[in-house]
Tab-separated table of C-alpha atoms in Angstrom:
chain	number	residue	atom	x	y	z
A	1	UNK	CA	0.000	0.000	0.000
A	2	UNK	CA	2.901	2.307	0.725
A	3	UNK	CA	3.960	2.056	-2.881
A	4	UNK	CA	0.505	3.077	-4.057
A	5	UNK	CA	0.606	6.222	-1.905
A	6	UNK	CA	4.096	6.982	-3.129
A	7	UNK	CA	2.961	6.594	-6.757
A	8	UNK	CA	-0.060	8.844	-6.110
A	9	UNK	CA	2.192	11.452	-4.573
A	10	UNK	CA	4.390	11.411	-7.667
A	11	UNK	CA	1.377	11.767	-9.950
A	12	UNK	CA	0.198	14.805	-7.959
A	13	UNK	CA	3.693	16.293	-8.033
A	14	UNK	CA	3.834	15.697	-11.792
A	15	UNK	CA	0.469	17.397	-12.393
A	16	UNK	CA	1.500	20.367	-10.253
A	17	UNK	CA	4.802	20.757	-12.056
A	18	UNK	CA	3.220	20.473	-15.513
A	19	UNK	CA	0.185	22.718	-14.949
A	20	UNK	CA	1.702	25.116	-12.446
A	21	UNK	CA	-0.168	27.604	-10.312
A	22	UNK	CA	-3.067	29.941	-11.041
A	23	UNK	CA	-2.237	33.389	-12.335
A	24	UNK	CA	1.085	32.498	-13.942
A	25	UNK	CA	1.723	34.706	-16.975
A	26	UNK	CA	1.678	32.770	-20.236
A	27	UNK	CA	1.641	33.668	-23.928
A	28	UNK	CA	0.195	30.597	-25.644
A	29	UNK	CA	-3.550	30.593	-26.375
A	30	UNK	CA	-5.609	29.699	-23.286
A	31	UNK	CA	-6.579	26.077	-22.764
A	32	UNK	CA	-10.211	25.193	-23.386
A	33	UNK	CA	-11.437	22.941	-20.573
A	34	UNK	CA	-14.387	21.734	-22.615
A	35	UNK	CA	-13.098	21.835	-26.189
A	36	UNK	CA	-15.671	22.368	-28.899
A	37	UNK	CA	-14.893	19.121	-30.779
A	38	UNK	CA	-15.501	17.054	-27.666
A	39	UNK	CA	-18.369	19.009	-26.100
A	40	UNK	CA	-20.173	20.945	-28.835
A	41	UNK	CA	-21.708	23.984	-27.175
A	42	UNK	CA	-22.557	27.576	-28.017
A	43	UNK	CA	-19.230	29.083	-27.031
A	44	UNK	CA	-18.158	29.449	-30.647
A	45	UNK	CA	-21.121	30.286	-32.831
A	46	UNK	CA	-21.182	30.673	-36.602
A	47	UNK	CA	-21.433	34.438	-36.356
A	48	UNK	CA	-19.083	37.385	-36.630
A	49	UNK	CA	-18.378	39.649	-33.709
A	50	UNK	CA	-17.159	43.227	-34.161
A	51	UNK	CA	-13.576	43.530	-35.400
A	52	UNK	CA	-13.285	39.758	-35.551
A	53	UNK	CA	-11.073	37.750	-37.859
A	54	UNK	CA	-12.340	35.553	-40.689
A	55	UNK	CA	-10.986	33.554	-43.589
A	56	UNK	CA	-14.172	34.151	-45.574
A	57	UNK	CA	-13.237	37.596	-46.850
A	58	UNK	CA	-9.981	38.200	-48.654
A	59	UNK	CA	-8.776	40.936	-46.300
A	60	UNK	CA	-9.235	38.704	-43.244
A	61	UNK	CA	-11.740	41.065	-41.630
A	62	UNK	CA	-15.257	40.133	-40.585
A	63	UNK	CA	-16.249	43.820	-40.639
A	64	UNK	CA	-17.425	45.119	-44.006
A	65	UNK	CA	-17.641	48.698	-45.160
A	66	UNK	CA	-21.215	49.854	-45.654
A	67	UNK	CA	-22.267	50.071	-49.317
A	68	UNK	CA	-21.853	53.534	-50.875
A	69	UNK	CA	-24.521	56.116	-49.952
A	70	UNK	CA	-25.518	54.209	-46.804
A	71	UNK	CA	-26.901	56.529	-44.126
A	72	UNK	CA	-26.704	55.808	-40.430
A	73	UNK	CA	-30.259	55.686	-39.132
A	74	UNK	CA	-29.589	57.928	-36.148
A	75	UNK	CA	-27.851	60.618	-38.180
A	76	UNK	CA	-30.735	61.189	-40.595
A	77	UNK	CA	-29.977	62.153	-44.174
A	78	UNK	CA	-27.433	64.802	-43.241
A	79	UNK	CA	-29.246	67.287	-45.393
A	80	UNK	CA	-28.367	70.136	-43.066
A	81	UNK	CA	-25.028	71.318	-44.482
A	82	UNK	CA	-24.461	73.637	-41.555
A	83	UNK	CA	-24.768	70.819	-39.049
A	84	UNK	CA	-22.895	68.097	-40.911
A	85	UNK	CA	-20.366	69.968	-43.049
A	86	UNK	CA	-20.018	73.324	-41.338
A	87	UNK	CA	-21.000	75.048	-44.592
A	88	UNK	CA	-23.465	77.876	-44.988
A	89	UNK	CA	-26.076	78.140	-47.727
A	90	UNK	CA	-23.874	80.662	-49.538
A	91	UNK	CA	-21.096	78.064	-49.836
A	92	UNK	CA	-18.565	79.379	-47.323
A	93	UNK	CA	-17.992	78.177	-43.784
A	94	UNK	CA	-20.911	78.834	-41.487
A	95	UNK	CA	-20.957	80.924	-38.335
A	96	UNK	CA	-22.662	80.002	-35.100
A	97	UNK	CA	-24.126	76.719	-33.943
A	98	UNK	CA	-26.465	74.901	-36.314
A	99	UNK	CA	-30.181	74.782	-35.708
A	100	UNK	CA	-31.151	72.243	-33.075
A	101	UNK	CA	-28.134	72.908	-30.846
A	102	UNK	CA	-28.125	75.690	-28.308
A	103	UNK	CA	-25.386	77.125	-26.139
A	104	UNK	CA	-25.979	75.690	-22.711
A	105	UNK	CA	-24.029	74.195	-19.856
A	106	UNK	CA	-24.751	70.617	-20.938
A	107	UNK	CA	-23.328	71.081	-24.419
A	108	UNK	CA	-20.254	72.926	-23.198
A	109	UNK	CA	-19.582	70.169	-20.663
A	110	UNK	CA	-19.773	67.546	-23.407
A	111	UNK	CA	-17.340	69.746	-25.302
A	112	UNK	CA	-14.942	70.002	-22.380
A	113	UNK	CA	-15.082	66.261	-21.794
A	114	UNK	CA	-14.372	65.428	-25.454
A	115	UNK	CA	-11.763	68.196	-25.790
A	116	UNK	CA	-9.801	66.856	-22.850
A	117	UNK	CA	-9.802	63.333	-24.291
A	118	UNK	CA	-9.115	63.964	-27.959
A	119	UNK	CA	-7.654	67.452	-28.351
A	120	UNK	CA	-5.698	68.224	-25.184
A	121	UNK	CA	-2.873	65.709	-25.875
A	122	UNK	CA	-1.638	68.019	-28.655
A	123	UNK	CA	-3.410	71.369	-28.239
A	124	UNK	CA	-3.002	71.449	-24.449
A	125	UNK	CA	-5.574	71.949	-21.740
A	126	UNK	CA	-5.569	75.708	-22.408
A	127	UNK	CA	-5.648	75.429	-26.185
A	128	UNK	CA	-2.254	77.111	-26.486
A	129	UNK	CA	-0.695	74.297	-28.516
A	130	UNK	CA	1.464	73.098	-25.626
A	131	UNK	CA	0.123	69.589	-25.237
A	132	UNK	CA	2.167	66.692	-23.921
A	133	UNK	CA	2.982	65.461	-27.437
A	134	UNK	CA	5.234	68.494	-27.939
A	135	UNK	CA	7.635	66.915	-25.457
A	136	UNK	CA	7.889	63.875	-27.720
A	137	UNK	CA	8.581	65.862	-30.860
A	138	UNK	CA	5.176	66.772	-32.260
A	139	UNK	CA	6.449	70.044	-33.713
A	140	UNK	CA	4.350	73.185	-33.915
A	141	UNK	CA	0.734	72.762	-32.869
A	142	UNK	CA	-1.546	75.679	-33.582
A	143	UNK	CA	-2.566	77.867	-30.647
A	144	UNK	CA	-6.187	78.947	-30.548
A	145	UNK	CA	-5.223	82.315	-29.148
A	146	UNK	CA	-3.985	84.126	-32.217
A	147	UNK	CA	-6.028	86.406	-34.441
A	148	UNK	CA	-6.323	83.838	-37.231
A	149	UNK	CA	-8.066	81.243	-35.067
A	150	UNK	CA	-10.038	83.709	-32.981
A	151	UNK	CA	-11.691	85.035	-36.116
A	152	UNK	CA	-11.965	81.679	-37.894
A	153	UNK	CA	-15.536	80.743	-38.761
A	154	UNK	CA	-17.112	78.123	-36.488
A	155	UNK	CA	-17.804	75.975	-39.532
A	156	UNK	CA	-14.116	75.951	-40.466
A	157	UNK	CA	-13.119	74.655	-37.012
A	158	UNK	CA	-15.828	72.013	-37.391
A	159	UNK	CA	-14.399	71.137	-40.794
A	160	UNK	CA	-10.879	70.830	-39.374
A	161	UNK	CA	-12.073	68.414	-36.684
A	162	UNK	CA	-13.977	66.420	-39.304
A	163	UNK	CA	-11.292	66.211	-41.975
A	164	UNK	CA	-8.058	67.148	-40.249
A	165	UNK	CA	-5.481	69.659	-41.444
A	166	UNK	CA	-1.736	69.396	-42.066
A	167	UNK	CA	-0.358	66.860	-39.583
A	168	UNK	CA	-3.660	66.661	-37.705
A	169	UNK	CA	-5.661	63.701	-38.994
A	170	UNK	CA	-9.445	63.490	-39.126
A	171	UNK	CA	-11.377	62.973	-35.896
A	172	UNK	CA	-14.689	62.191	-37.569
A	173	UNK	CA	-14.516	58.565	-36.447
A	174	UNK	CA	-14.162	59.581	-32.806
A	175	UNK	CA	-16.608	62.466	-32.511
A	176	UNK	CA	-20.133	62.420	-33.912
A	177	UNK	CA	-21.141	65.747	-35.549
A	178	UNK	CA	-22.927	67.113	-32.483
A	179	UNK	CA	-19.908	66.341	-30.313
A	180	UNK	CA	-17.742	68.247	-32.798
A	181	UNK	CA	-19.991	71.269	-32.381
A	182	UNK	CA	-19.700	70.869	-28.614
A	183	UNK	CA	-15.902	70.926	-29.009
A	184	UNK	CA	-16.132	74.052	-31.215
A	185	UNK	CA	-18.149	75.665	-28.427
A	186	UNK	CA	-15.552	74.691	-25.828
A	187	UNK	CA	-12.735	76.051	-28.009
A	188	UNK	CA	-14.630	79.365	-28.145
A	189	UNK	CA	-14.859	79.245	-24.336
A	190	UNK	CA	-11.082	78.679	-24.101
A	191	UNK	CA	-10.473	81.631	-26.412
A	192	UNK	CA	-12.820	83.792	-24.392
A	193	UNK	CA	-11.040	82.771	-21.181
A	194	UNK	CA	-7.686	83.972	-22.538
A	195	UNK	CA	-9.182	87.317	-23.538
A	196	UNK	CA	-10.869	88.006	-20.204
A	197	UNK	CA	-10.639	91.425	-18.596
A	198	UNK	CA	-11.370	92.710	-15.110
A	199	UNK	CA	-14.842	93.681	-16.300
A	200	UNK	CA	-15.690	89.978	-16.745
A	201	UNK	CA	-15.476	89.348	-12.994
A	202	UNK	CA	-19.041	89.753	-11.796
A	203	UNK	CA	-18.931	87.919	-8.474
A	204	UNK	CA	-18.803	90.514	-5.672
A	205	UNK	CA	-16.567	88.467	-3.363
A	206	UNK	CA	-14.130	87.663	-6.173
A	207	UNK	CA	-13.958	91.347	-7.125
A	208	UNK	CA	-13.078	92.202	-3.546
A	209	UNK	CA	-10.323	89.553	-3.440
A	210	UNK	CA	-8.848	90.964	-6.629
A	211	UNK	CA	-9.050	94.503	-5.263
A	212	UNK	CA	-11.492	95.664	-7.909
A	213	UNK	CA	-14.100	98.301	-7.187
B	1	UNK	CA	-2.260	-25.966	2.787
B	2	UNK	CA	-0.148	-22.855	2.736
B	3	UNK	CA	-1.657	-19.516	3.547
B	4	UNK	CA	-2.732	-17.769	0.349
B	5	UNK	CA	-3.485	-14.491	2.099
B	6	UNK	CA	-1.472	-13.204	5.039
B	7	UNK	CA	-3.329	-11.919	8.060
B	8	UNK	CA	-2.705	-8.310	7.049
B	9	UNK	CA	-4.952	-8.860	3.998
B	10	UNK	CA	-7.933	-8.678	6.329
B	11	UNK	CA	-7.630	-4.875	6.494
B	12	UNK	CA	-7.054	-4.461	2.758
B	13	UNK	CA	-10.651	-3.688	1.702
B	14	UNK	CA	-10.735	-0.948	4.312
B	15	UNK	CA	-7.391	0.447	3.144
B	16	UNK	CA	-8.566	0.448	-0.446
B	17	UNK	CA	-11.676	2.404	0.560
B	18	UNK	CA	-9.544	5.009	2.321
B	19	UNK	CA	-7.288	5.255	-0.703
B	20	UNK	CA	-10.235	5.691	-3.094
B	21	UNK	CA	-11.506	8.461	-0.820
B	22	UNK	CA	-8.145	10.156	-1.113
B	23	UNK	CA	-8.100	9.833	-4.898
B	24	UNK	CA	-11.590	11.335	-5.181
B	25	UNK	CA	-10.481	14.169	-2.899
B	26	UNK	CA	-7.381	14.873	-4.986
B	27	UNK	CA	-9.384	14.741	-8.221
B	28	UNK	CA	-11.990	17.167	-6.830
B	29	UNK	CA	-9.284	19.545	-5.672
B	30	UNK	CA	-7.579	19.334	-9.071
B	31	UNK	CA	-10.779	20.033	-11.011
B	32	UNK	CA	-11.724	22.925	-8.716
B	33	UNK	CA	-8.293	24.455	-8.994
B	34	UNK	CA	-7.554	23.923	-12.690
B	35	UNK	CA	-10.823	23.673	-14.624
B	36	UNK	CA	-11.825	27.306	-14.161
B	37	UNK	CA	-10.995	30.565	-15.958
B	38	UNK	CA	-9.105	31.561	-12.807
B	39	UNK	CA	-6.502	29.097	-14.026
B	40	UNK	CA	-7.126	28.819	-17.784
B	41	UNK	CA	-7.424	32.533	-18.612
B	42	UNK	CA	-5.923	34.661	-15.858
B	43	UNK	CA	-2.341	35.461	-16.777
B	44	UNK	CA	-2.860	35.241	-20.544
B	45	UNK	CA	-0.514	37.794	-22.087
B	46	UNK	CA	-0.051	37.039	-25.781
B	47	UNK	CA	2.701	38.611	-27.845
B	48	UNK	CA	1.097	41.403	-29.886
B	49	UNK	CA	2.197	42.472	-33.381
B	50	UNK	CA	3.216	45.860	-31.965
B	51	UNK	CA	4.645	46.001	-28.419
B	52	UNK	CA	2.223	48.733	-27.357
B	53	UNK	CA	2.658	49.762	-23.718
B	54	UNK	CA	-0.517	50.922	-22.007
B	55	UNK	CA	1.568	51.982	-19.009
B	56	UNK	CA	3.579	54.432	-21.116
B	57	UNK	CA	0.626	55.880	-23.001
B	58	UNK	CA	-1.618	56.266	-19.956
B	59	UNK	CA	0.762	57.134	-17.146
B	60	UNK	CA	3.481	58.972	-19.032
B	61	UNK	CA	1.560	60.584	-21.899
B	62	UNK	CA	-1.681	60.823	-19.930
B	63	UNK	CA	-4.076	59.623	-22.609
B	64	UNK	CA	-7.627	58.794	-21.619
B	65	UNK	CA	-8.818	55.224	-22.349
B	66	UNK	CA	-11.318	56.714	-24.788
B	67	UNK	CA	-8.688	58.392	-26.951
B	68	UNK	CA	-8.151	54.989	-28.567
B	69	UNK	CA	-11.121	52.935	-27.368
B	70	UNK	CA	-13.360	55.713	-28.598
B	71	UNK	CA	-16.621	53.802	-28.872
B	72	UNK	CA	-16.593	52.255	-25.418
B	73	UNK	CA	-19.152	54.730	-24.077
B	74	UNK	CA	-21.333	54.602	-27.175
B	75	UNK	CA	-21.315	50.992	-28.272
B	76	UNK	CA	-21.627	47.461	-26.925
B	77	UNK	CA	-18.198	46.760	-28.385
B	78	UNK	CA	-15.127	48.555	-27.113
B	79	UNK	CA	-13.123	49.060	-30.269
B	80	UNK	CA	-9.485	48.317	-30.795
B	81	UNK	CA	-8.225	51.551	-32.351
B	82	UNK	CA	-7.768	52.048	-36.062
B	83	UNK	CA	-4.254	52.476	-37.423
B	84	UNK	CA	-5.193	56.094	-38.077
B	85	UNK	CA	-5.592	56.602	-34.328
B	86	UNK	CA	-1.969	55.565	-33.834
B	87	UNK	CA	-0.905	57.734	-36.769
B	88	UNK	CA	-2.492	60.817	-35.167
B	89	UNK	CA	0.734	61.044	-33.208
B	90	UNK	CA	3.034	58.492	-34.819
B	91	UNK	CA	2.954	60.129	-38.237
B	92	UNK	CA	5.342	62.591	-36.574
B	93	UNK	CA	6.554	60.994	-33.334
B	94	UNK	CA	8.767	57.938	-33.890
B	95	UNK	CA	7.585	58.030	-37.490
B	96	UNK	CA	10.276	55.618	-38.664
B	97	UNK	CA	10.338	53.202	-35.763
B	98	UNK	CA	10.587	49.602	-37.023
B	99	UNK	CA	8.302	48.540	-34.172
B	100	UNK	CA	5.510	50.592	-35.739
B	101	UNK	CA	5.893	49.071	-39.204
B	102	UNK	CA	2.637	47.018	-38.991
B	103	UNK	CA	0.739	50.224	-38.129
B	104	UNK	CA	2.229	52.186	-41.027
B	105	UNK	CA	1.498	49.319	-43.391
B	106	UNK	CA	-2.099	49.141	-42.177
B	107	UNK	CA	-2.507	52.904	-42.536
B	108	UNK	CA	-1.062	53.013	-46.025
B	109	UNK	CA	-2.496	49.806	-47.495
B	110	UNK	CA	-5.636	49.297	-45.411
B	111	UNK	CA	-4.576	45.870	-44.191
B	112	UNK	CA	-5.590	44.718	-40.717
B	113	UNK	CA	-3.150	44.782	-37.813
B	114	UNK	CA	-3.299	41.229	-36.401
B	115	UNK	CA	-3.885	42.187	-32.749
B	116	UNK	CA	-4.494	39.164	-30.544
B	117	UNK	CA	-7.859	39.110	-28.767
B	118	UNK	CA	-7.277	38.612	-25.046
B	119	UNK	CA	-10.551	39.142	-23.164
B	120	UNK	CA	-12.733	36.777	-25.123
B	121	UNK	CA	-16.183	36.178	-23.662
B	122	UNK	CA	-18.012	33.116	-25.039
B	123	UNK	CA	-20.318	33.798	-27.990
B	124	UNK	CA	-23.378	32.975	-25.855
B	125	UNK	CA	-22.709	35.803	-23.390
B	126	UNK	CA	-23.754	39.291	-24.468
B	127	UNK	CA	-21.745	42.007	-22.823
B	128	UNK	CA	-22.395	45.674	-23.466
B	129	UNK	CA	-19.493	48.005	-22.664
B	130	UNK	CA	-21.458	51.251	-22.928
B	131	UNK	CA	-24.107	50.389	-20.334
B	132	UNK	CA	-21.409	49.412	-17.864
B	133	UNK	CA	-19.065	52.391	-18.194
B	134	UNK	CA	-21.973	54.842	-18.330
B	135	UNK	CA	-23.286	53.483	-15.028
B	136	UNK	CA	-20.122	53.719	-12.992
B	137	UNK	CA	-18.486	50.360	-13.695
B	138	UNK	CA	-14.838	51.176	-14.279
B	139	UNK	CA	-12.636	49.456	-16.865
B	140	UNK	CA	-10.437	48.267	-14.012
B	141	UNK	CA	-13.185	46.029	-12.582
B	142	UNK	CA	-12.923	43.557	-15.465
B	143	UNK	CA	-9.603	44.403	-17.120
B	144	UNK	CA	-7.417	45.059	-14.086
B	145	UNK	CA	-4.873	47.859	-13.870
B	146	UNK	CA	-4.229	48.135	-17.587
B	147	UNK	CA	-2.710	51.565	-16.914
B	148	UNK	CA	0.217	49.807	-15.242
B	149	UNK	CA	0.669	47.065	-17.849
B	150	UNK	CA	3.468	47.107	-20.389
B	151	UNK	CA	1.981	43.938	-21.826
B	152	UNK	CA	-1.771	43.526	-21.418
B	153	UNK	CA	-2.475	40.530	-19.209
B	154	UNK	CA	-5.817	38.877	-18.529
B	155	UNK	CA	-6.229	39.707	-14.857
B	156	UNK	CA	-9.795	38.749	-13.905
B	157	UNK	CA	-11.474	35.373	-14.536
B	158	UNK	CA	-14.532	36.919	-16.305
B	159	UNK	CA	-16.418	33.755	-15.425
B	160	UNK	CA	-20.172	33.756	-14.858
B	161	UNK	CA	-19.622	33.743	-11.117
B	162	UNK	CA	-17.481	36.854	-11.511
B	163	UNK	CA	-20.271	38.675	-13.385
B	164	UNK	CA	-23.041	37.537	-11.055
B	165	UNK	CA	-21.181	38.605	-7.937
B	166	UNK	CA	-21.241	42.206	-9.111
B	167	UNK	CA	-24.747	41.969	-10.572
B	168	UNK	CA	-26.032	40.983	-7.130
B	169	UNK	CA	-24.370	43.840	-5.261
B	170	UNK	CA	-23.519	46.574	-7.768
B	171	UNK	CA	-23.210	49.250	-5.059
B	172	UNK	CA	-20.037	47.589	-3.772
B	173	UNK	CA	-18.244	48.019	-7.124
B	174	UNK	CA	-19.470	51.273	-8.594
B	175	UNK	CA	-17.380	54.372	-9.017
B	176	UNK	CA	-18.282	57.985	-9.384
B	177	UNK	CA	-18.935	58.394	-13.152
B	178	UNK	CA	-16.031	60.861	-13.383
B	179	UNK	CA	-13.659	58.181	-12.000
B	180	UNK	CA	-14.652	55.402	-14.412
B	181	UNK	CA	-11.640	55.946	-16.678
B	182	UNK	CA	-9.261	56.680	-13.824
B	183	UNK	CA	-8.037	53.192	-13.063
B	184	UNK	CA	-6.281	54.305	-9.889
B	185	UNK	CA	-9.485	55.666	-8.356
B	186	UNK	CA	-11.267	54.017	-5.456
B	187	UNK	CA	-14.686	52.434	-5.579
B	188	UNK	CA	-17.353	54.504	-3.839
B	189	UNK	CA	-17.896	51.686	-1.337
B	190	UNK	CA	-14.206	51.873	-0.387
B	191	UNK	CA	-14.511	55.534	0.530
B	192	UNK	CA	-16.091	54.968	3.917
B	193	UNK	CA	-19.724	54.990	4.994
B	194	UNK	CA	-20.495	58.188	3.083
B	195	UNK	CA	-19.133	56.636	-0.105
B	196	UNK	CA	-21.259	53.531	0.308
B	197	UNK	CA	-24.298	55.744	0.879
B	198	UNK	CA	-23.489	57.645	-2.326
B	199	UNK	CA	-23.190	54.347	-4.174
B	200	UNK	CA	-26.543	53.155	-2.845
B	201	UNK	CA	-28.159	56.424	-3.886
B	202	UNK	CA	-26.486	56.125	-7.289
B	203	UNK	CA	-27.905	52.623	-7.739
B	204	UNK	CA	-31.343	53.952	-6.870
B	205	UNK	CA	-31.299	57.282	-8.706
B	206	UNK	CA	-29.636	56.019	-11.885
B	207	UNK	CA	-31.791	52.894	-11.855
B	208	UNK	CA	-28.829	50.528	-11.853
B	209	UNK	CA	-30.661	47.216	-12.139
B	210	UNK	CA	-28.182	44.594	-13.320
B	211	UNK	CA	-30.125	41.577	-14.583
B	212	UNK	CA	-29.760	38.304	-12.733
B	213	UNK	CA	-32.080	36.372	-15.007
B	214	UNK	CA	-30.522	34.018	-17.574
B	215	UNK	CA	-31.792	36.017	-20.524
B	216	UNK	CA	-30.153	39.164	-19.195
B	217	UNK	CA	-26.869	38.006	-20.708
B	218	UNK	CA	-27.709	34.825	-22.641
B	219	UNK	CA	-29.992	35.735	-25.508
């Protein structure tokens, strides 16, 4: 009987040394405890998940581009050129927010949120072009606080976000049109903040702290 | 007649029973320990086509998760970024790095970058990223501290038990919505009694009602 226990002990030691402990870092594909060929289940279904791989299409992607002229249901027909292209009826870049959007705290907060995610890495939190990427060699990033950008039409800023400009690539895939307008609004707020004067301080206590009458 | 069985053979049936008990015990322990995602999946860190370091991009550069995973708060699927997303910076920064060659090739020719899928839920489980992150469930709950990983490693089992545990008591895991993408932040419940109260109010006010029925996730 002693030999049986000894043999069992060696089997356990062998299993432990082959399979190791939980949480060990490994690079080979994970083991399937109930492999599909032995226990057919619904773990792997004949369907494509987003960004999945396939051998069916030549480029190896399961995702297909929508056919030309497809319109996303929630973005309507994009007939409003002001809202979706930043263009006015006359053909130039439009001024002001498009119809359906109004300047309010909610929109500007969406703008701030999106600006800080997508724009601040290069343009900086203040919009002065001193984002973190400069430290890694991004070269000159435009500041919003010069005359050219202060007077730029809102539609042109919208267009730059949509299509990119110079080394800045398009952000249309990251921001839906209304979010782009929210970012335009926040950029205007940043510009306004850099142009503030003592007259802009309306809070009585703050005026006193600053020594203003 | 010689003795076929020595006297000690009398206790053999009993000894065999004890031994079988031991074997069953060992087998149970082995199955419990090994046949679970806690063993099969946790620790999976495949070699990716580009050695992208989340630690560098999040902690050093300070990028938000959503800069690259831009659809996580809008879509059920949290997207792996397009090559163009990388090129936003890498068209200028480290533009000729050989490590980035697959990205440049993808950007120029439109070929796919063969990223290896790590957190792979079974096809019969429907997980929606947007509803989780928009209701205070941080990335870190399921993906671990990706912000500290040079190589992304599967850190949570993502088994059904793991999901259900949180679905039963969401208030213990939720974060303030502004902390969802800050992987170093604390859960509300870990911020003392006031935090737990905030979490309970959040669950009530935001109607956080994680399904516990089968069809909630298996449809």
